[in-house]
Amino acid sequence: MPDHEKRPPNAEELDHRALSRWDNEGGAGRNGPKESHAHVLPDPDIPNLTDAELIQLRVRVIALENLMIMLLAEGSDLQLTLAREMATYISPRAGFTHHPLTLQAAAHMDSLVDRAVHYRSVDPVMTAAEPTPTKPYKATPVFDEVSLPAGLRREHRTKAGAWGVIRVLEGRLRYQIFDPASQAILEPGCPGLILPEQPHLVEPLGPIRMQIEFYKEFPKF
């Protein structure tokens, strides 16, 4: 039996492990996800999820998000601060690729904390400490599948220093990014983030209503 007990890792060691695990699992790197993960073949013994199972999964995620908001609303200021710090840990570090999925995940974590603060009891001190939400400096008209301009359907980009948020009000929209290459299906409640000068396009998937907001700083959405 050892004559001394192994000490638990401190906060700095835990942070380092979390970041190392993110890099090892194909997170944000200079060239995107690590190549070793890009060629992993699916396990033939694991069946694909059915549409009904995907719907149930979405329902459970929504329920878990609302439970998390409830817990954060009753949590301490330290817990809210730690939640925001964890959002920065999954964001790419200096010199690494700013992958849109990690940026959206970090923004979504911040959004959960903001929503939790909203449900707290009104307190002058807490109200003063709430972050000021970013506001768009302009927005496009609401487009449908017919009025959506041709310029948005082909590759284009925002100007330097301008962030965009694609909000789908009805229907579904394919959002394709060219650098780094990725695409996502946007729908109500699932906005798309556009980074400054990032080449991209959008494609309606049937009848839609959508709008694009523009910000002078990283938006909270």
JSON list of N, CA, C and O in Angstrom, two decimals, residues 53-78:
[
{"chain": "A", "resi": 53, "resn": "GLU", "atom": "N", "xyz": [-36.31, 8.74, -33.47]},
{"chain": "A", "resi": 53, "resn": "GLU", "atom": "CA", "xyz": [-35.30, 8.82, -32.42]},
{"chain": "A", "resi": 53, "resn": "GLU", "atom": "C", "xyz": [-34.61, 10.18, -32.43]},
{"chain": "A", "resi": 53, "resn": "GLU", "atom": "O", "xyz": [-34.29, 10.73, -31.37]},
{"chain": "A", "resi": 54, "resn": "LEU", "atom": "N", "xyz": [-34.39, 10.75, -33.61]},
{"chain": "A", "resi": 54, "resn": "LEU", "atom": "CA", "xyz": [-33.79, 12.08, -33.70]},
{"chain": "A", "resi": 54, "resn": "LEU", "atom": "C", "xyz": [-34.71, 13.13, -33.09]},
{"chain": "A", "resi": 54, "resn": "LEU", "atom": "O", "xyz": [-34.26, 14.07, -32.42]},
{"chain": "A", "resi": 55, "resn": "ILE", "atom": "N", "xyz": [-36.02, 12.99, -33.34]},
{"chain": "A", "resi": 55, "resn": "ILE", "atom": "CA", "xyz": [-36.98, 13.93, -32.76]},
{"chain": "A", "resi": 55, "resn": "ILE", "atom": "C", "xyz": [-36.96, 13.83, -31.23]},
{"chain": "A", "resi": 55, "resn": "ILE", "atom": "O", "xyz": [-36.96, 14.83, -30.52]},
{"chain": "A", "resi": 56, "resn": "GLN", "atom": "N", "xyz": [-36.96, 12.60, -30.72]},
{"chain": "A", "resi": 56, "resn": "GLN", "atom": "CA", "xyz": [-36.92, 12.40, -29.28]},
{"chain": "A", "resi": 56, "resn": "GLN", "atom": "C", "xyz": [-35.63, 12.96, -28.69]},
{"chain": "A", "resi": 56, "resn": "GLN", "atom": "O", "xyz": [-35.62, 13.53, -27.59]},
{"chain": "A", "resi": 57, "resn": "LEU", "atom": "N", "xyz": [-34.52, 12.81, -29.43]},
{"chain": "A", "resi": 57, "resn": "LEU", "atom": "CA", "xyz": [-33.25, 13.35, -28.96]},
{"chain": "A", "resi": 57, "resn": "LEU", "atom": "C", "xyz": [-33.31, 14.87, -28.87]},
{"chain": "A", "resi": 57, "resn": "LEU", "atom": "O", "xyz": [-32.83, 15.47, -27.89]},
{"chain": "A", "resi": 58, "resn": "ARG", "atom": "N", "xyz": [-33.92, 15.51, -29.86]},
{"chain": "A", "resi": 58, "resn": "ARG", "atom": "CA", "xyz": [-34.06, 16.96, -29.83]},
{"chain": "A", "resi": 58, "resn": "ARG", "atom": "C", "xyz": [-34.92, 17.39, -28.65]},
{"chain": "A", "resi": 58, "resn": "ARG", "atom": "O", "xyz": [-34.60, 18.36, -27.95]},
{"chain": "A", "resi": 59, "resn": "VAL", "atom": "N", "xyz": [-36.01, 16.68, -28.40]},
{"chain": "A", "resi": 59, "resn": "VAL", "atom": "CA", "xyz": [-36.89, 17.00, -27.28]},
{"chain": "A", "resi": 59, "resn": "VAL", "atom": "C", "xyz": [-36.11, 16.92, -25.96]},
{"chain": "A", "resi": 59, "resn": "VAL", "atom": "O", "xyz": [-36.22, 17.79, -25.08]},
{"chain": "A", "resi": 60, "resn": "ARG", "atom": "N", "xyz": [-35.29, 15.88, -25.82]},
{"chain": "A", "resi": 60, "resn": "ARG", "atom": "CA", "xyz": [-34.53, 15.71, -24.59]},
{"chain": "A", "resi": 60, "resn": "ARG", "atom": "C", "xyz": [-33.48, 16.81, -24.43]},
{"chain": "A", "resi": 60, "resn": "ARG", "atom": "O", "xyz": [-33.24, 17.29, -23.31]},
{"chain": "A", "resi": 61, "resn": "VAL", "atom": "N", "xyz": [-32.85, 17.21, -25.54]},
{"chain": "A", "resi": 61, "resn": "VAL", "atom": "CA", "xyz": [-31.86, 18.28, -25.46]},
{"chain": "A", "resi": 61, "resn": "VAL", "atom": "C", "xyz": [-32.52, 19.58, -25.01]},
{"chain": "A", "resi": 61, "resn": "VAL", "atom": "O", "xyz": [-31.98, 20.32, -24.17]},
{"chain": "A", "resi": 62, "resn": "ILE", "atom": "N", "xyz": [-33.71, 19.88, -25.56]},
{"chain": "A", "resi": 62, "resn": "ILE", "atom": "CA", "xyz": [-34.43, 21.08, -25.16]},
{"chain": "A", "resi": 62, "resn": "ILE", "atom": "C", "xyz": [-34.77, 21.02, -23.67]},
{"chain": "A", "resi": 62, "resn": "ILE", "atom": "O", "xyz": [-34.61, 22.01, -22.93]},
{"chain": "A", "resi": 63, "resn": "ALA", "atom": "N", "xyz": [-35.23, 19.85, -23.21]},
{"chain": "A", "resi": 63, "resn": "ALA", "atom": "CA", "xyz": [-35.55, 19.69, -21.79]},
{"chain": "A", "resi": 63, "resn": "ALA", "atom": "C", "xyz": [-34.32, 19.89, -20.92]},
{"chain": "A", "resi": 63, "resn": "ALA", "atom": "O", "xyz": [-34.36, 20.57, -19.89]},
{"chain": "A", "resi": 64, "resn": "LEU", "atom": "N", "xyz": [-33.19, 19.30, -21.33]},
{"chain": "A", "resi": 64, "resn": "LEU", "atom": "CA", "xyz": [-31.96, 19.42, -20.55]},
{"chain": "A", "resi": 64, "resn": "LEU", "atom": "C", "xyz": [-31.46, 20.87, -20.53]},
{"chain": "A", "resi": 64, "resn": "LEU", "atom": "O", "xyz": [-30.96, 21.35, -19.50]},
{"chain": "A", "resi": 65, "resn": "GLU", "atom": "N", "xyz": [-31.59, 21.59, -21.65]},
{"chain": "A", "resi": 65, "resn": "GLU", "atom": "CA", "xyz": [-31.18, 22.99, -21.67]},
{"chain": "A", "resi": 65, "resn": "GLU", "atom": "C", "xyz": [-31.99, 23.80, -20.68]},
{"chain": "A", "resi": 65, "resn": "GLU", "atom": "O", "xyz": [-31.46, 24.64, -19.94]},
{"chain": "A", "resi": 66, "resn": "ASN", "atom": "N", "xyz": [-33.30, 23.57, -20.63]},
{"chain": "A", "resi": 66, "resn": "ASN", "atom": "CA", "xyz": [-34.15, 24.33, -19.71]},
{"chain": "A", "resi": 66, "resn": "ASN", "atom": "C", "xyz": [-33.88, 23.95, -18.26]},
{"chain": "A", "resi": 66, "resn": "ASN", "atom": "O", "xyz": [-33.93, 24.81, -17.37]},
{"chain": "A", "resi": 67, "resn": "LEU", "atom": "N", "xyz": [-33.57, 22.68, -18.01]},
{"chain": "A", "resi": 67, "resn": "LEU", "atom": "CA", "xyz": [-33.17, 22.29, -16.66]},
{"chain": "A", "resi": 67, "resn": "LEU", "atom": "C", "xyz": [-31.86, 22.97, -16.27]},
{"chain": "A", "resi": 67, "resn": "LEU", "atom": "O", "xyz": [-31.70, 23.41, -15.12]},
{"chain": "A", "resi": 68, "resn": "MET", "atom": "N", "xyz": [-30.92, 23.07, -17.21]},
{"chain": "A", "resi": 68, "resn": "MET", "atom": "CA", "xyz": [-29.65, 23.73, -16.94]},
{"chain": "A", "resi": 68, "resn": "MET", "atom": "C", "xyz": [-29.87, 25.21, -16.63]},
{"chain": "A", "resi": 68, "resn": "MET", "atom": "O", "xyz": [-29.24, 25.78, -15.73]},
{"chain": "A", "resi": 69, "resn": "ILE", "atom": "N", "xyz": [-30.77, 25.86, -17.39]},
{"chain": "A", "resi": 69, "resn": "ILE", "atom": "CA", "xyz": [-31.09, 27.27, -17.12]},
{"chain": "A", "resi": 69, "resn": "ILE", "atom": "C", "xyz": [-31.66, 27.43, -15.71]},
{"chain": "A", "resi": 69, "resn": "ILE", "atom": "O", "xyz": [-31.31, 28.35, -14.97]},
{"chain": "A", "resi": 70, "resn": "MET", "atom": "N", "xyz": [-32.55, 26.50, -15.32]},
{"chain": "A", "resi": 70, "resn": "MET", "atom": "CA", "xyz": [-33.13, 26.55, -13.99]},
{"chain": "A", "resi": 70, "resn": "MET", "atom": "C", "xyz": [-32.06, 26.41, -12.91]},
{"chain": "A", "resi": 70, "resn": "MET", "atom": "O", "xyz": [-32.06, 27.15, -11.92]},
{"chain": "A", "resi": 71, "resn": "LEU", "atom": "N", "xyz": [-31.13, 25.47, -13.10]},
{"chain": "A", "resi": 71, "resn": "LEU", "atom": "CA", "xyz": [-30.07, 25.25, -12.12]},
{"chain": "A", "resi": 71, "resn": "LEU", "atom": "C", "xyz": [-29.13, 26.46, -12.03]},
{"chain": "A", "resi": 71, "resn": "LEU", "atom": "O", "xyz": [-28.73, 26.88, -10.94]},
{"chain": "A", "resi": 72, "resn": "LEU", "atom": "N", "xyz": [-28.78, 27.03, -13.20]},
{"chain": "A", "resi": 72, "resn": "LEU", "atom": "CA", "xyz": [-27.92, 28.21, -13.19]},
{"chain": "A", "resi": 72, "resn": "LEU", "atom": "C", "xyz": [-28.62, 29.41, -12.56]},
{"chain": "A", "resi": 72, "resn": "LEU", "atom": "O", "xyz": [-27.99, 30.22, -11.89]},
{"chain": "A", "resi": 73, "resn": "ALA", "atom": "N", "xyz": [-29.93, 29.52, -12.77]},
{"chain": "A", "resi": 73, "resn": "ALA", "atom": "CA", "xyz": [-30.68, 30.64, -12.19]},
{"chain": "A", "resi": 73, "resn": "ALA", "atom": "C", "xyz": [-30.64, 30.60, -10.67]},
{"chain": "A", "resi": 73, "resn": "ALA", "atom": "O", "xyz": [-30.70, 31.64, -10.01]},
{"chain": "A", "resi": 74, "resn": "GLU", "atom": "N", "xyz": [-30.53, 29.40, -10.10]},
{"chain": "A", "resi": 74, "resn": "GLU", "atom": "CA", "xyz": [-30.46, 29.25, -8.64]},
{"chain": "A", "resi": 74, "resn": "GLU", "atom": "C", "xyz": [-29.03, 29.12, -8.15]},
{"chain": "A", "resi": 74, "resn": "GLU", "atom": "O", "xyz": [-28.79, 28.96, -6.96]},
{"chain": "A", "resi": 75, "resn": "GLY", "atom": "N", "xyz": [-28.07, 29.17, -9.06]},
{"chain": "A", "resi": 75, "resn": "GLY", "atom": "CA", "xyz": [-26.67, 28.99, -8.69]},
{"chain": "A", "resi": 75, "resn": "GLY", "atom": "C", "xyz": [-26.03, 30.27, -8.20]},
{"chain": "A", "resi": 75, "resn": "GLY", "atom": "O", "xyz": [-26.64, 31.36, -8.19]},
{"chain": "A", "resi": 76, "resn": "SER", "atom": "N", "xyz": [-24.78, 30.18, -7.81]},
{"chain": "A", "resi": 76, "resn": "SER", "atom": "CA", "xyz": [-24.04, 31.32, -7.28]},
{"chain": "A", "resi": 76, "resn": "SER", "atom": "C", "xyz": [-23.42, 32.13, -8.42]},
{"chain": "A", "resi": 76, "resn": "SER", "atom": "O", "xyz": [-23.34, 31.67, -9.56]},
{"chain": "A", "resi": 77, "resn": "ASP", "atom": "N", "xyz": [-22.95, 33.32, -8.08]},
{"chain": "A", "resi": 77, "resn": "ASP", "atom": "CA", "xyz": [-22.25, 34.14, -9.06]},
{"chain": "A", "resi": 77, "resn": "ASP", "atom": "C", "xyz": [-20.99, 33.43, -9.56]},
{"chain": "A", "resi": 77, "resn": "ASP", "atom": "O", "xyz": [-20.62, 33.54, -10.73]},
{"chain": "A", "resi": 78, "resn": "LEU", "atom": "N", "xyz": [-20.33, 32.69, -8.65]},
{"chain": "A", "resi": 78, "resn": "LEU", "atom": "CA", "xyz": [-19.12, 31.95, -9.04]},
{"chain": "A", "resi": 78, "resn": "LEU", "atom": "C", "xyz": [-19.45, 30.90, -10.10]},
{"chain": "A", "resi": 78, "resn": "LEU", "atom": "O", "xyz": [-18.69, 30.72, -11.06]}
]
